[in-house]
Short mmCIF file of C-alpha atoms in Angstrom, two decimals:
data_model
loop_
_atom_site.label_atom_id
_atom_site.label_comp_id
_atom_site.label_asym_id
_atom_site.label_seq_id
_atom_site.Cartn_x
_atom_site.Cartn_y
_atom_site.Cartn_z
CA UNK A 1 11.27 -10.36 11.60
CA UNK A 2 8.73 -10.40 8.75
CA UNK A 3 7.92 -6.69 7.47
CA UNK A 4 6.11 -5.34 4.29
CA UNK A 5 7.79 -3.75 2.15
CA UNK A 6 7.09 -1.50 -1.16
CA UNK A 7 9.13 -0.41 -3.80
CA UNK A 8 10.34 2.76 -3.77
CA UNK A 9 8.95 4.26 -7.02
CA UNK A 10 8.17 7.84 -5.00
CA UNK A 11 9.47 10.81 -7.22
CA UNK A 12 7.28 11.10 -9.98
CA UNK A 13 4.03 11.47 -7.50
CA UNK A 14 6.04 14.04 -5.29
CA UNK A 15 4.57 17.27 -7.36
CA UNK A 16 0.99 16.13 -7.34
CA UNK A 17 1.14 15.94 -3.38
CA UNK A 18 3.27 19.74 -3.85
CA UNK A 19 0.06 20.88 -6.02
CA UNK A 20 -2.55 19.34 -4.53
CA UNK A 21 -1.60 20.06 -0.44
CA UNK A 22 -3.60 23.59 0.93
CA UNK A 23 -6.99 21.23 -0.21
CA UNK A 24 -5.79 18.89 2.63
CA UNK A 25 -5.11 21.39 5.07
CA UNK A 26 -8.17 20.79 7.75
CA UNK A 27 -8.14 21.29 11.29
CA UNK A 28 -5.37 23.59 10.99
CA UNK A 29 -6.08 26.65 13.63
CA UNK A 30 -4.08 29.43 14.22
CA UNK A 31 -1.36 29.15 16.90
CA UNK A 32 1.54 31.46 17.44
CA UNK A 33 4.74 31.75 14.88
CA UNK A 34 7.24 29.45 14.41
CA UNK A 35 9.98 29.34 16.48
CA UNK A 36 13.22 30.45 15.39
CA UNK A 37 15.81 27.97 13.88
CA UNK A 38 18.05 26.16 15.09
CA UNK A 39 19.73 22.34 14.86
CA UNK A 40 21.95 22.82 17.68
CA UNK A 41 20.63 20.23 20.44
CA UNK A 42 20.02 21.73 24.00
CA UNK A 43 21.91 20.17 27.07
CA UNK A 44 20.26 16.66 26.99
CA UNK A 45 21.29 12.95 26.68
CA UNK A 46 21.22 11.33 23.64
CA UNK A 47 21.00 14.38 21.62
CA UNK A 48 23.19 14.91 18.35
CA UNK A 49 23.44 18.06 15.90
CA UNK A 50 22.40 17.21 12.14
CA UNK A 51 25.68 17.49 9.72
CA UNK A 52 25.67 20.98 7.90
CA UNK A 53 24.54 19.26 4.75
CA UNK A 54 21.20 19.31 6.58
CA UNK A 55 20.65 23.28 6.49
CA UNK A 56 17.72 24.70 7.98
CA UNK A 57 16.81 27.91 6.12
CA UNK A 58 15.51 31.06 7.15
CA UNK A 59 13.05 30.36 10.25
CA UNK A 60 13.32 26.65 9.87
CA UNK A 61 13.80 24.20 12.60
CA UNK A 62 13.86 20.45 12.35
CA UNK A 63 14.49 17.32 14.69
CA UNK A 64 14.25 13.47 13.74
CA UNK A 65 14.84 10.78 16.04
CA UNK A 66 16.25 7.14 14.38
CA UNK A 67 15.81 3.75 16.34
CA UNK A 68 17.80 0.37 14.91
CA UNK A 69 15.38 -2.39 15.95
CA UNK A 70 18.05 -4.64 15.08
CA UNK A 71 19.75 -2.78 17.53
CA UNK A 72 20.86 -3.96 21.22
CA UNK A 73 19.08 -0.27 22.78
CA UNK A 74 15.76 1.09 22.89
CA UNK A 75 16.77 4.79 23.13
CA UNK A 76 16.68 6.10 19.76
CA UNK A 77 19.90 8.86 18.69
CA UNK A 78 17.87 12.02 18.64
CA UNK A 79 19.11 14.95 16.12
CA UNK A 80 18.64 18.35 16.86
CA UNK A 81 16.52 19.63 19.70
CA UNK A 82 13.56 17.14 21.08
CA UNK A 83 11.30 19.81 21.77
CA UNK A 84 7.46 19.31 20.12
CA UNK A 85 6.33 20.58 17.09
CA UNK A 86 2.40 20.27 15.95
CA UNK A 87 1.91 17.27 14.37
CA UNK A 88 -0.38 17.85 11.23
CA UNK A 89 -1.65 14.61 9.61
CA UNK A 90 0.98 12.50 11.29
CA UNK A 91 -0.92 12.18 14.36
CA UNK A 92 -3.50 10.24 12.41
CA UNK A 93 -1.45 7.19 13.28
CA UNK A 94 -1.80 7.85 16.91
CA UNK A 95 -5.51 8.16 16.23
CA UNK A 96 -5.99 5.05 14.37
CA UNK A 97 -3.87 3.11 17.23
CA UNK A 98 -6.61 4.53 19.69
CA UNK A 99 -9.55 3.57 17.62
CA UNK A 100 -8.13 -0.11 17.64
CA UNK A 101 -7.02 0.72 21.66
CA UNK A 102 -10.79 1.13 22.10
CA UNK A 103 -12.08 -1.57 19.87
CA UNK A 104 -10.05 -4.36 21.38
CA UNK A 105 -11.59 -3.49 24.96
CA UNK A 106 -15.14 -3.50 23.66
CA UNK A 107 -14.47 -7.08 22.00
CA UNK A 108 -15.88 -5.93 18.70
CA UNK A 109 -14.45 -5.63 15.21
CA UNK A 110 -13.95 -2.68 13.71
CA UNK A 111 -17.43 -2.15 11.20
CA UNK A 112 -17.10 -1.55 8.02
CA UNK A 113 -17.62 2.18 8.27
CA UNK A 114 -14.63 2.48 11.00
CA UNK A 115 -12.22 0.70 8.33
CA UNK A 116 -13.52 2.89 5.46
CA UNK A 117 -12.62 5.81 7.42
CA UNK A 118 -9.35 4.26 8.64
CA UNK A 119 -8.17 3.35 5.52
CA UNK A 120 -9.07 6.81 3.38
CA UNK A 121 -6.94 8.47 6.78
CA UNK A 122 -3.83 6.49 6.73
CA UNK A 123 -3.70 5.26 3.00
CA UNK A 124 -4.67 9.40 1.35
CA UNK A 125 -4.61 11.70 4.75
CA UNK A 126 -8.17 12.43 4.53
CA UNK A 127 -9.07 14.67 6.66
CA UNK A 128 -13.06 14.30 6.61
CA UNK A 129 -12.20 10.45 8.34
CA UNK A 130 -9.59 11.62 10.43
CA UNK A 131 -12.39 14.30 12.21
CA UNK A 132 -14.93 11.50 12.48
CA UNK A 133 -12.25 9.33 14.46
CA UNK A 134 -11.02 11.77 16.19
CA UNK A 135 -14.51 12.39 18.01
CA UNK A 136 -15.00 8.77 17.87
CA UNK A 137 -11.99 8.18 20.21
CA UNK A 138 -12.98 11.12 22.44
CA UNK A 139 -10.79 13.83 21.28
CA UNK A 140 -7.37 15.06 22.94
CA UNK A 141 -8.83 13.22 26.41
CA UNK A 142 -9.76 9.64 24.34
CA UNK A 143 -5.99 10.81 22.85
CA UNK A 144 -4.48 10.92 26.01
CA UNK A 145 -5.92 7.52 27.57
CA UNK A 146 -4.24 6.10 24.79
CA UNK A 147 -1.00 7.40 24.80
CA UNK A 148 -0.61 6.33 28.47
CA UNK A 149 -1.06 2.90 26.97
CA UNK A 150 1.28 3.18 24.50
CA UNK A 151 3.72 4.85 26.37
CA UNK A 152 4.00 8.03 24.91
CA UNK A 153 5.17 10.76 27.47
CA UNK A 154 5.72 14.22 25.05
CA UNK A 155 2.14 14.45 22.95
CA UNK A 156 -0.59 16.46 24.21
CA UNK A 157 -4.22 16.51 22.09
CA UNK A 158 -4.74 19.50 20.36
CA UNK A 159 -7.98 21.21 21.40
CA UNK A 160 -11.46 21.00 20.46
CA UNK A 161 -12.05 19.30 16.57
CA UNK A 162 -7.96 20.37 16.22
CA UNK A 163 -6.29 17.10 15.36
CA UNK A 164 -3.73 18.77 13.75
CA UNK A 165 -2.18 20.92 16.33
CA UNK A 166 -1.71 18.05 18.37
CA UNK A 167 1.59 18.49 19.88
CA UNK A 168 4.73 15.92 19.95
CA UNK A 169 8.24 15.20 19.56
CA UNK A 170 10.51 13.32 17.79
CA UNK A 171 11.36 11.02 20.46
CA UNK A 172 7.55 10.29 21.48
CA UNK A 173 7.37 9.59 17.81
CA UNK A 174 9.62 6.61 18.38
CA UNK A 175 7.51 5.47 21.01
CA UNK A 176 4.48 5.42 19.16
CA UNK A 177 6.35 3.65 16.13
CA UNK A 178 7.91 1.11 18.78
CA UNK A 179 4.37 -0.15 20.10
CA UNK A 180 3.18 -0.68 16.23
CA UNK A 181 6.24 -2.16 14.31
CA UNK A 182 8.75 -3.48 17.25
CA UNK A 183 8.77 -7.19 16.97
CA UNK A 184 12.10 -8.00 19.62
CA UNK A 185 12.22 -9.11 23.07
CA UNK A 186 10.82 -5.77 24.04
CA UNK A 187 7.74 -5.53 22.35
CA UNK A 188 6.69 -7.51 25.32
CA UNK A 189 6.49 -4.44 27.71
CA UNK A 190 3.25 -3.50 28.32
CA UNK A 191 3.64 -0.31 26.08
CA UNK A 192 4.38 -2.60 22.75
CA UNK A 193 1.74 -4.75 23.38
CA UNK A 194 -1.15 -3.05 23.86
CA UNK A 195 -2.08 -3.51 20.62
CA UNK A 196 -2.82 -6.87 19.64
CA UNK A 197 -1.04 -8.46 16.74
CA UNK A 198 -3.87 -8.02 14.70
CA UNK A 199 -3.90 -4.09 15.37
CA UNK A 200 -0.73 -3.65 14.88
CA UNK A 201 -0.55 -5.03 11.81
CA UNK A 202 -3.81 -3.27 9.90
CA UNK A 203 -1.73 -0.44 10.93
CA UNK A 204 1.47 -1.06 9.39
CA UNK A 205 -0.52 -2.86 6.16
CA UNK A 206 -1.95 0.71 5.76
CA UNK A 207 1.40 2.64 6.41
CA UNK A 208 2.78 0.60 3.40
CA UNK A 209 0.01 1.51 1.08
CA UNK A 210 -0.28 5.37 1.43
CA UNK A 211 -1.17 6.87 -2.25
CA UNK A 212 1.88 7.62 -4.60
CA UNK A 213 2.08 11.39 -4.38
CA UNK A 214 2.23 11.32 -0.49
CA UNK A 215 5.27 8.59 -0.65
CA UNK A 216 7.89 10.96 0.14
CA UNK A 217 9.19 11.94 3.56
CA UNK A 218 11.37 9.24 6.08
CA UNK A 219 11.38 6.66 2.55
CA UNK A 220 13.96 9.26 1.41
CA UNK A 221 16.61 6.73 3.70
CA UNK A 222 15.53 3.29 2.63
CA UNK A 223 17.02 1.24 0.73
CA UNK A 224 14.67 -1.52 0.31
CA UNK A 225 11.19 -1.00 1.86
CA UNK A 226 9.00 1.38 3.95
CA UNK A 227 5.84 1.60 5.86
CA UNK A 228 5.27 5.76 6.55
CA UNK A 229 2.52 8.35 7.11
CA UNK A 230 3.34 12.37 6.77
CA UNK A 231 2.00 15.54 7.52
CA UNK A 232 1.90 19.13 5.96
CA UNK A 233 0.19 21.90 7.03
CA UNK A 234 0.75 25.86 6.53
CA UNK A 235 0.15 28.11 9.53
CA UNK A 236 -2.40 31.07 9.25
CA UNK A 237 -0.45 33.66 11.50
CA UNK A 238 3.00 32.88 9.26
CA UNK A 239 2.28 31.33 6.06
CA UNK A 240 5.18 28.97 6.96
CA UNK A 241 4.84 25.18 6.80
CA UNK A 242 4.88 22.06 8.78
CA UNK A 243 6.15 19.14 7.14
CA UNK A 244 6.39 15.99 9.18
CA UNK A 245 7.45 12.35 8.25
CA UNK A 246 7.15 9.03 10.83
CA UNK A 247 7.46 5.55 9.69
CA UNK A 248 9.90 2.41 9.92
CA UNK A 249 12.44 2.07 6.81
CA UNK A 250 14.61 -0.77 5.76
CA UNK A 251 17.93 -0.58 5.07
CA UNK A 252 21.88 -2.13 4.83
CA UNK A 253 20.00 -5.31 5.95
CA UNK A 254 18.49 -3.14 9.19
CA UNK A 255 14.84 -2.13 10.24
CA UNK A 256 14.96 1.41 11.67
CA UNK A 257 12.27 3.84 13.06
CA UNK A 258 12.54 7.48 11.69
CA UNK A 259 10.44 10.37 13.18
CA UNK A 260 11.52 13.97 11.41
CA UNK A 261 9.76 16.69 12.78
CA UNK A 262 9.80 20.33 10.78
CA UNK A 263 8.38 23.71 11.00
CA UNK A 264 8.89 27.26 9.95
CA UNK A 265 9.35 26.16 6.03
CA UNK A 266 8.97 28.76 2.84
CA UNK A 267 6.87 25.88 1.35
CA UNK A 268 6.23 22.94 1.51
CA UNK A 269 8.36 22.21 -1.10
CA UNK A 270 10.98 23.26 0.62
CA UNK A 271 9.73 21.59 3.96
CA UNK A 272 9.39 18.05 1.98
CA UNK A 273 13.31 18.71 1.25
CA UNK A 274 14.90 19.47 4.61
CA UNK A 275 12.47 16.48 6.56
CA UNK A 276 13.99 14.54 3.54
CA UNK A 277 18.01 15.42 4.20
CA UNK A 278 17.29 15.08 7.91
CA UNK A 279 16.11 11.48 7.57
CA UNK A 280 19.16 10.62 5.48
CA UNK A 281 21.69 12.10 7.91
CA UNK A 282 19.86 10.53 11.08
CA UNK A 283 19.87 7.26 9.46
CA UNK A 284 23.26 7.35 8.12
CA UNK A 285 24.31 8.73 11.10
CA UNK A 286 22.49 5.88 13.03
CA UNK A 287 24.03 3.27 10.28
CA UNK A 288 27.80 4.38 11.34
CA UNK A 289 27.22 3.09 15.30
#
């Protein structure tokens, strides 16, 4: 399979996107308190607890889901409980997979505007391009029509302008990641090939260039190359933090899809941490089968 990769020179950015973060929190809402924590995984198949080294504090919750598309199954392991969270600025992949959902159908490229505004979303999480997309594609219903496409089954729109509380889980994560970056035998569903080859990878070209200080997250796991988007936001009602990472990693020879999915953080400093031990446990976790 031929993947981009990028070197994994993340660290020294990290406190810049720390510093820099409540001046990219648009679309944000209010929406009630975050729920209480727990790693333990409800009744459900598939579904794993995270090691102890993980370690949700206080009110913190997290789930990530890990899929080995070197792998013989498409079910990804799931840790934690698959339950949604809001998605923040990760669901700007989702929107930029609509936008080229749409464009295909109308037969047109997309104009230079629509790329601008693509690539300031993916490659720095602006938000200003992410709202203009957003409406472009029809908002949570231009969302949805997508989704069904793709195959997503757990993410509902958020409402009005909202992007950002869009909700999802870990597992629809995978799904999403599947129909951009799976290459096997089963990217021929209908799901993984909605997008055309030419969609699907402007999205992943973008996904490997996202700026330096916003290169942390499900890279955390890889050992040789990654293609990622995140998401951060903190909650008016709580002053707690979402911190979300989805993206495909490379490593011990392997291509693997990683979705962690976190809420009820101090900070987001704290948030970038635990999504960051929860992708290395999945994965390593995921590495031992």
């Amino acid at each position: 399979m031929a993947y981009l990769t990028r070197p994994l020179s993340r660290r020294a950015a990290v406190c810049g996107a720390l510093a820099a973060a409540v001046s990219t929190l648009l679309a944000a809402g209010t929406l009630h308190p975050a729920a209480a924590a727990t790693t333990s995984p409800r009744s459900g198949s598939g579904q794993t607890d995270f090691p102890a080294s993980v370690h949700a504090q206080g009110k913190a919750r997290v789930s990530a889901a890990v899929l080995d598309l070197e792998g013989t199954g498409r079910t990804p392991a799931v840790y934690g409980d698959d339950t949604p969270y809001d998605t923040a600025s990760i669901i700007k992949v989702d929107i930029l997979a609509a936008v080229l959902l749409q464009v295909q159908e109308s037969g047109h490229a997309l104009t230079a505007q629509e790329r601008a505004k693509a690539e300031a979303m993916i490659e720095h999480s602006d938000n200003k391009a992410a709202n203009a997309l957003w409406r472009r594609i029809g908002l949570a219903p231009g969302l949805a029509a997508a989704n069904k496409r793709l195959g997503l089954t757990a993410t509902q729109g958020g409402p009005g302008p909202k992007w950002g509380l869009t909700r999802t889980t870990a597992s629809d994560q995978i799904r999403l990641l599947r129909a951009v970056f799976d290459t096997g035998a089963a990217a021929k569903s209908a799901s993984a090939s909605a997008l055309s080859d030419t969609s699907r990878t402007y999205i992943r070209t973008l996904m490997t260039h996202v700026a330096a200080d916003q290169s942390w997250g499900v890279s955390a796991a890889s050992g040789s190359g990654w293609a990622l988007k995140n998401g951060w936001l903190q909650r008016n009602t709580t002053g707690l933090w979402d911190v979300n990472s989805v993206g495909r990693i490379t490593t011990g020879g392997h291509h693997y899809l990683v979705a962690v999915l976190s809420d009820g953080n101090t900070s987001m400093k704290d948030g970038v941490a635990l999504v960051e031990r929860a992708a290395r446990a999945a994965v390593s976790s995921a590495t031992a089968r």
